[in-house]
Short mmCIF file of C-alpha atoms in Angstrom, two decimals:
data_model
loop_
_atom_site.label_atom_id
_atom_site.label_comp_id
_atom_site.label_asym_id
_atom_site.label_seq_id
_atom_site.Cartn_x
_atom_site.Cartn_y
_atom_site.Cartn_z
CA MET A 1 0.00 0.00 0.00
CA HIS A 2 2.43 2.63 -1.24
CA GLY A 3 0.40 5.75 -1.91
CA SER A 4 -2.40 6.72 0.42
CA HIS A 5 -5.05 6.29 -2.32
CA HIS A 6 -6.20 2.92 -0.92
CA LEU A 7 -6.72 4.55 2.45
CA ASP A 8 -9.74 6.52 1.32
CA SER A 9 -11.85 3.43 0.65
CA ASN A 10 -10.56 0.53 2.77
CA PRO A 11 -10.80 0.08 6.55
CA HIS A 12 -7.34 0.60 8.06
CA ARG A 13 -5.56 1.75 11.18
CA ARG A 14 -3.27 4.74 11.54
CA LEU A 15 -0.58 5.31 14.14
CA ASN A 16 -0.61 8.44 16.26
CA LEU A 17 3.09 9.38 16.31
CA LEU A 18 2.70 11.48 19.45
CA THR A 19 1.04 8.86 21.65
CA GLY A 20 1.90 5.52 20.05
CA GLU A 21 -1.82 4.70 19.94
CA TRP A 22 -3.82 3.58 16.91
CA VAL A 23 -7.04 4.86 15.38
CA LEU A 24 -9.33 2.72 13.21
CA VAL A 25 -10.56 4.46 10.04
CA SER A 26 -13.65 3.03 8.30
CA PRO A 27 -14.24 5.25 5.26
CA HIS A 28 -16.78 2.89 3.69
CA ARG A 29 -19.16 3.58 6.61
CA THR A 30 -19.78 7.22 5.73
CA LYS A 31 -22.62 6.08 3.49
CA ARG A 32 -24.73 4.81 6.38
CA PRO A 33 -27.92 6.75 7.15
CA TRP A 34 -28.04 8.87 10.30
CA GLN A 35 -30.95 8.35 12.67
CA GLY A 36 -29.13 9.16 15.86
CA LYS A 37 -29.31 11.92 18.41
CA ILE A 38 -29.60 15.49 17.18
CA GLU A 39 -28.31 18.07 19.67
CA ASP A 40 -30.30 21.22 20.36
CA LEU A 41 -28.60 24.37 19.13
CA PRO A 42 -27.68 26.70 21.98
CA GLN A 43 -29.09 30.21 21.68
CA ASP A 44 -26.54 32.40 19.96
CA ASN A 45 -27.79 35.85 20.82
CA ARG A 46 -25.95 36.78 24.00
CA PRO A 47 -25.59 40.40 25.12
CA ALA A 48 -22.17 42.13 25.09
CA TYR A 49 -22.47 42.46 28.88
CA ASP A 50 -24.37 40.19 31.25
CA PRO A 51 -24.82 41.51 34.83
CA LYS A 52 -25.10 37.92 36.14
CA CYS A 53 -21.91 36.62 34.49
CA TYR A 54 -18.96 36.17 36.85
CA LEU A 55 -16.46 36.76 34.01
CA CYS A 56 -17.80 40.11 32.81
CA PRO A 57 -15.94 43.31 33.85
CA THR A 58 -16.95 44.95 37.19
CA ASN A 59 -19.08 41.93 38.22
CA THR A 60 -18.74 40.00 41.46
CA ARG A 61 -17.35 36.46 41.19
CA ALA A 62 -18.38 33.37 43.13
CA ASP A 63 -15.70 33.99 45.78
CA GLY A 64 -16.93 37.55 46.39
CA GLU A 65 -14.08 39.27 44.53
CA THR A 66 -14.93 42.02 42.06
CA ASN A 67 -13.55 41.94 38.51
CA PRO A 68 -11.75 45.09 37.38
CA ASP A 69 -13.21 47.05 34.46
CA TYR A 70 -10.78 45.24 32.18
CA GLN A 71 -10.39 46.31 28.53
CA GLU A 72 -8.42 43.42 26.99
CA SER A 73 -8.13 39.89 28.37
CA PHE A 74 -8.11 39.20 32.10
CA VAL A 75 -6.92 36.32 34.28
CA PHE A 76 -7.80 35.20 37.82
CA LYS A 77 -7.60 32.13 40.02
CA ASN A 78 -10.47 29.68 39.47
CA ASP A 79 -13.01 29.96 42.30
CA PHE A 80 -13.74 26.25 41.85
CA SER A 81 -10.22 24.87 41.31
CA ALA A 82 -9.76 21.16 40.63
CA LEU A 83 -6.25 21.39 42.10
CA LEU A 84 -5.22 23.31 45.23
CA GLU A 85 -1.93 24.99 46.03
CA ASP A 86 -1.66 24.02 49.69
CA THR A 87 -2.39 20.28 49.43
CA PRO A 88 0.07 18.41 51.72
CA ASP A 89 2.39 15.85 50.12
CA GLU A 90 1.07 12.39 51.00
CA SER A 91 1.00 8.99 49.34
CA TYR A 92 -1.06 5.88 49.88
CA ASN A 93 -0.19 2.31 49.03
CA GLN A 94 -1.99 -0.81 50.19
CA GLU A 95 -0.21 -4.02 49.20
CA ASP A 96 0.78 -2.48 45.83
CA LEU A 97 -2.88 -2.76 44.85
CA LEU A 98 -4.48 0.46 46.06
CA ILE A 99 -2.14 3.27 45.13
CA ALA A 100 -2.68 7.02 45.31
CA GLN A 101 -0.79 10.24 45.95
CA THR A 102 -1.79 13.82 46.56
CA GLU A 103 -1.26 16.43 43.86
CA ARG A 104 -0.76 20.17 44.16
CA GLY A 105 -1.73 22.69 41.54
CA ILE A 106 -3.02 26.10 40.58
CA CYS A 107 -6.06 26.59 38.32
CA LYS A 108 -6.65 29.89 36.55
CA VAL A 109 -9.34 31.26 34.27
CA ILE A 110 -8.63 33.62 31.36
CA SER A 111 -11.45 35.74 30.06
CA PHE A 112 -10.52 36.32 26.40
CA SER A 113 -12.21 39.69 26.16
CA PRO A 114 -14.51 41.95 28.19
CA LYS A 115 -17.28 41.22 25.66
CA HIS A 116 -19.66 38.51 26.88
CA HIS A 117 -20.84 37.62 23.35
CA LEU A 118 -17.59 37.42 21.35
CA THR A 119 -15.81 34.09 20.87
CA LEU A 120 -12.19 33.74 19.75
CA PRO A 121 -12.94 33.79 15.98
CA GLU A 122 -14.98 36.98 16.43
CA LEU A 123 -12.06 38.87 17.97
CA ASN A 124 -9.52 40.53 15.68
CA VAL A 125 -5.92 39.33 15.40
CA THR A 126 -4.61 42.09 17.71
CA GLU A 127 -7.16 41.17 20.39
CA ILE A 128 -6.25 37.48 20.10
CA SER A 129 -2.55 38.37 20.34
CA LYS A 130 -3.34 39.99 23.72
CA VAL A 131 -4.59 36.56 24.82
CA VAL A 132 -1.29 35.06 23.58
CA ASP A 133 0.60 37.71 25.61
CA LEU A 134 -1.36 36.68 28.69
CA TRP A 135 -0.66 32.98 28.05
CA GLN A 136 3.05 33.85 27.91
CA SER A 137 3.11 35.94 31.09
CA GLU A 138 1.05 33.38 33.01
CA PHE A 139 3.24 30.51 31.78
CA LYS A 140 6.34 32.41 32.90
CA SER A 141 5.06 33.28 36.38
CA LEU A 142 3.81 29.73 36.97
CA ALA A 143 7.05 28.16 35.70
CA ASP A 144 8.94 30.37 38.19
CA GLN A 145 7.47 28.22 41.00
CA PRO A 146 9.90 25.27 41.28
CA TRP A 147 7.26 22.76 42.47
CA ILE A 148 5.24 23.16 39.27
CA LYS A 149 6.19 20.56 36.66
CA TYR A 150 3.62 21.04 33.93
CA ILE A 151 1.37 23.87 32.72
CA GLN A 152 -1.72 23.01 30.68
CA ILE A 153 -3.32 25.88 28.76
CA PHE A 154 -6.69 24.94 27.28
CA GLU A 155 -10.20 26.02 26.32
CA ASN A 156 -13.56 24.24 26.36
CA LYS A 157 -15.86 25.98 23.90
CA GLY A 158 -19.60 25.39 23.85
CA GLU A 159 -22.00 23.79 26.30
CA ILE A 160 -21.78 20.46 24.42
CA MET A 161 -18.15 20.35 25.70
CA GLY A 162 -19.22 20.98 29.28
CA CYS A 163 -18.45 24.68 29.24
CA SER A 164 -20.32 26.05 32.25
CA ASN A 165 -20.11 29.77 31.45
CA PRO A 166 -20.95 31.17 28.00
CA HIS A 167 -18.54 34.14 28.35
CA PRO A 168 -15.61 33.06 26.12
CA HIS A 169 -12.74 31.99 28.33
CA GLY A 170 -9.89 29.54 28.62
CA GLN A 171 -8.12 27.90 31.54
CA ILE A 172 -4.63 27.17 32.82
CA TRP A 173 -3.96 24.28 35.16
CA ALA A 174 -0.45 24.07 36.57
CA GLN A 175 0.44 20.93 38.49
CA SER A 176 3.10 19.17 40.53
CA GLU A 177 3.16 15.98 38.39
CA LEU A 178 3.23 15.25 34.66
CA PRO A 179 -0.20 14.33 33.24
CA VAL A 180 -0.83 11.16 31.20
CA GLU A 181 -0.86 12.68 27.69
CA ILE A 182 2.35 14.61 28.35
CA ILE A 183 4.17 11.49 29.55
CA LYS A 184 3.12 9.69 26.34
CA GLU A 185 4.10 12.57 24.06
CA SER A 186 7.42 13.08 25.88
CA GLU A 187 8.41 9.43 25.42
CA ARG A 188 7.48 9.35 21.73
CA GLN A 189 9.22 12.63 20.89
CA LYS A 190 12.32 11.63 22.85
CA ALA A 191 12.58 8.23 21.14
CA TYR A 192 12.32 9.95 17.75
CA LEU A 193 14.94 12.59 18.62
CA ASP A 194 17.35 9.92 19.92
CA LYS A 195 16.96 7.88 16.73
CA HIS A 196 16.78 10.59 14.05
CA LYS A 197 18.51 13.54 15.80
CA THR A 198 15.63 15.81 14.73
CA SER A 199 12.25 16.88 16.09
CA LEU A 200 9.45 14.42 15.32
CA LEU A 201 6.97 17.22 14.60
CA LYS A 202 9.46 19.15 12.46
CA ASP A 203 9.96 16.11 10.20
CA TYR A 204 6.22 15.35 10.23
CA LEU A 205 5.44 18.95 9.29
CA ASN A 206 7.94 18.93 6.41
CA LEU A 207 6.29 15.79 5.03
CA GLU A 208 2.79 17.28 5.37
CA LEU A 209 3.89 20.51 3.66
CA GLU A 210 5.34 18.47 0.83
CA LYS A 211 2.17 16.35 0.38
CA GLN A 212 -0.38 19.18 0.88
CA GLU A 213 -3.18 16.66 1.53
CA ARG A 214 -4.08 17.70 5.06
CA ILE A 215 -2.83 21.31 5.34
CA ILE A 216 -5.58 23.85 6.05
CA PHE A 217 -3.53 27.01 6.54
CA GLU A 218 0.04 28.16 6.88
CA ASN A 219 1.86 31.43 7.51
CA ASP A 220 5.55 32.14 8.13
CA ALA A 221 5.55 30.68 11.64
CA PHE A 222 2.67 28.19 12.01
CA VAL A 223 0.85 25.45 10.12
CA VAL A 224 -2.71 24.25 10.73
CA VAL A 225 -3.03 20.60 9.73
CA VAL A 226 -5.54 17.78 10.13
CA PRO A 227 -3.18 15.17 11.59
CA PHE A 228 -2.83 11.93 9.61
CA TRP A 229 -3.94 10.10 12.80
CA ALA A 230 -6.83 12.44 13.71
CA VAL A 231 -9.49 10.81 15.91
CA TRP A 232 -12.22 13.50 16.04
CA PRO A 233 -14.05 14.23 12.75
CA TYR A 234 -12.62 17.74 12.24
CA GLU A 235 -9.63 17.53 14.56
CA THR A 236 -6.72 19.87 13.77
CA MET A 237 -3.30 20.79 15.13
CA ILE A 238 -1.39 24.04 15.02
CA ILE A 239 2.35 23.31 14.87
CA SER A 240 5.10 25.92 15.09
CA LYS A 241 7.54 25.86 12.17
CA ARG A 242 10.37 26.57 14.58
CA HIS A 243 11.27 23.70 16.89
CA VAL A 244 10.69 25.38 20.26
CA GLN A 245 9.99 23.81 23.67
CA ASN A 246 7.30 26.22 24.85
CA LEU A 247 5.46 29.40 23.99
CA LEU A 248 7.96 31.65 25.80
CA ALA A 249 10.16 31.23 22.72
CA PHE A 250 7.67 33.05 20.48
CA GLU A 251 8.74 36.56 19.49
CA GLU A 252 6.35 39.48 18.87
CA ARG A 253 5.92 38.66 15.16
CA GLU A 254 5.31 34.98 15.90
CA LYS A 255 2.68 35.86 18.49
CA LEU A 256 0.74 37.83 15.88
CA LEU A 257 1.11 34.91 13.46
CA LEU A 258 -0.14 32.50 16.13
CA ALA A 259 -3.12 34.82 16.69
CA GLU A 260 -3.75 34.72 12.93
CA ALA A 261 -3.62 30.90 12.85
CA LEU A 262 -6.03 30.75 15.82
CA LYS A 263 -8.43 33.14 14.13
CA VAL A 264 -8.32 31.23 10.83
CA VAL A 265 -8.91 27.75 12.27
CA THR A 266 -11.70 28.84 14.67
CA THR A 267 -13.39 30.90 11.91
CA LYS A 268 -13.30 27.95 9.51
CA TYR A 269 -14.80 25.80 12.26
CA ASP A 270 -17.69 28.23 12.76
CA ASN A 271 -18.22 28.46 8.99
CA LEU A 272 -18.36 24.67 8.54
CA PHE A 273 -21.91 24.33 9.88
CA GLU A 274 -22.61 28.06 10.40
CA THR A 275 -22.71 27.66 14.15
CA SER A 276 -20.51 28.60 17.08
CA PHE A 277 -18.38 25.46 16.71
CA PRO A 278 -17.66 23.64 19.98
CA TYR A 279 -14.31 22.07 20.80
CA SER A 280 -11.76 21.33 23.47
CA ALA A 281 -8.41 22.80 22.52
CA GLY A 282 -5.10 23.17 24.26
CA MET A 283 -1.41 23.48 23.75
CA HIS A 284 1.17 20.83 24.51
CA GLN A 285 4.64 21.96 25.46
CA ALA A 286 7.65 20.80 27.45
CA PRO A 287 7.39 20.14 31.19
CA VAL A 288 8.97 22.83 33.41
CA ASN A 289 11.39 22.43 36.35
CA HIS A 290 11.89 18.87 35.18
CA GLY A 291 15.26 18.85 33.40
CA ASP A 292 15.89 19.60 29.74
CA HIS A 293 13.39 18.46 27.16
CA PRO A 294 15.03 19.11 23.76
CA GLU A 295 12.65 16.58 22.18
CA TRP A 296 9.60 18.76 22.81
CA HIS A 297 8.08 20.70 19.92
CA TRP A 298 5.27 23.14 20.77
CA HIS A 299 1.87 22.37 19.25
CA MET A 300 -1.82 22.91 19.92
CA HIS A 301 -4.63 20.36 19.54
CA PHE A 302 -8.24 21.10 18.60
CA TYR A 303 -10.73 18.32 19.38
CA PRO A 304 -14.22 19.24 18.11
CA PRO A 305 -17.11 16.76 18.52
CA LEU A 306 -19.38 17.80 15.62
CA LEU A 307 -19.65 15.24 12.84
CA ARG A 308 -22.41 15.77 10.27
CA SER A 309 -24.00 19.12 11.10
CA ALA A 310 -24.34 21.71 13.83
CA THR A 311 -26.51 19.27 15.76
CA VAL A 312 -24.97 15.83 15.15
CA LYS A 313 -22.16 14.92 17.49
CA LYS A 314 -19.56 12.14 17.33
CA PHE A 315 -19.65 9.99 20.49
CA MET A 316 -16.65 8.05 21.76
CA VAL A 317 -18.46 4.93 22.94
CA GLY A 318 -18.50 1.15 22.77
CA TYR A 319 -15.57 0.03 20.66
CA GLU A 320 -13.79 3.37 21.27
CA MET A 321 -13.93 2.95 25.04
CA LEU A 322 -13.11 -0.72 25.01
CA ALA A 323 -10.69 -1.10 22.10
CA ASN A 324 -9.43 2.00 20.31
CA PRO A 325 -10.81 5.17 18.69
CA GLN A 326 -12.61 4.80 15.35
CA ARG A 327 -13.68 7.31 12.70
CA ASP A 328 -15.67 7.19 9.45
CA ILE A 329 -14.81 10.34 7.50
CA THR A 330 -11.12 10.32 6.59
CA PRO A 331 -8.77 13.05 7.82
CA GLU A 332 -8.19 13.93 4.14
CA TYR A 333 -11.91 14.50 3.58
CA ALA A 334 -12.08 16.67 6.71
CA ALA A 335 -9.03 18.66 5.59
CA THR A 336 -10.52 19.30 2.15
CA ARG A 337 -13.79 20.53 3.68
CA LEU A 338 -11.98 22.86 6.10
CA LYS A 339 -9.53 24.14 3.50
CA GLU A 340 -12.32 25.20 1.13
CA LEU A 341 -14.08 27.29 3.78
CA SER A 342 -13.83 31.07 3.86
CA THR A 343 -11.70 32.82 6.49
CA GLU A 344 -14.37 35.52 6.78
CA HIS A 345 -16.73 34.69 9.65
CA TYR A 346 -20.26 33.83 8.51
CA LYS A 347 -21.73 36.26 11.05
CA SER A 348 -19.76 39.22 9.71
CA LYS A 349 -21.16 38.47 6.25
CA THR A 350 -24.75 38.55 7.49
CA LEU A 351 -24.09 41.73 9.47
CA ALA A 352 -22.66 43.43 6.39
CA HIS A 353 -25.72 42.52 4.31
CA GLU A 354 -28.34 43.71 6.76
CA SER A 355 -29.60 47.15 5.87
CA PRO A 356 -29.15 49.78 8.57
CA ILE A 357 -32.34 50.47 10.50
CA SER A 358 -33.49 53.99 9.66
#
């Protein structure tokens, strides 16, 4: 099976280079009729300011603190943190069968903008670059605490992804141990670097740029690609062209280019089904205060659940839970769909066409 042309019609598995795990692709199944669950569309007419929202400027949060009248993006400690800073260090082991240990951490919330109704793709590149600035400064201040070993920056968008507050925001969880996905990705990238003396993602990116089958967007510093091993229907990755360990390495120009890549991919997502497209997204970067990690190459994953329309979701169930992930539409099909889409947000088109009210 030399070329990948047999892959678009025959069931096959693909290897995820970053985790060492496989995904089953069943392209012949896309013809089956859909009679499954249709999700309700969330209302998409939020006000610019909501007096009851704990992320809006000047409002009172759950812990009684008042938000400043912030003008750009704003960060604060999560009032309902999953990890706590002052957890004592304890471990538990019963006969090597019941094993546990305490974990310390800091959880923060980043409000992307003071506007309650604007999601990432609806901000302009300068406004998104302010979010990137904040990610950098937060990463730096958290990494300055020697007990912190890993910093996870992420966003859950849309109520279908369990997002509990509609005001567009992301999160940062910093923790005292390395999480599961990071351990997997560290091992795979390190094995590749040891063997080939180059970054796994750099080589992968060069191959993808050469083939142009799964590339959605590229600028001078970043590439948006549907990974060859994508699990979610319209999964994408943003990969930096430079082999850097973490986002502190990005210079001013690169931060603007990252903001551009973020705007393009999230806008294309929204345009796909003309809906505010839900996803979980987050960046993966080298552990901190944990020795050198030359193998690490910064990247960002987008895992969106929508499959056939704004209201039909892909579920990871049955075989996926018990065996390994499975998908029907091929990553190449998804990439073609996303690539064709406009980078102008569908809402801004409708706004432009509405006649002003006299």
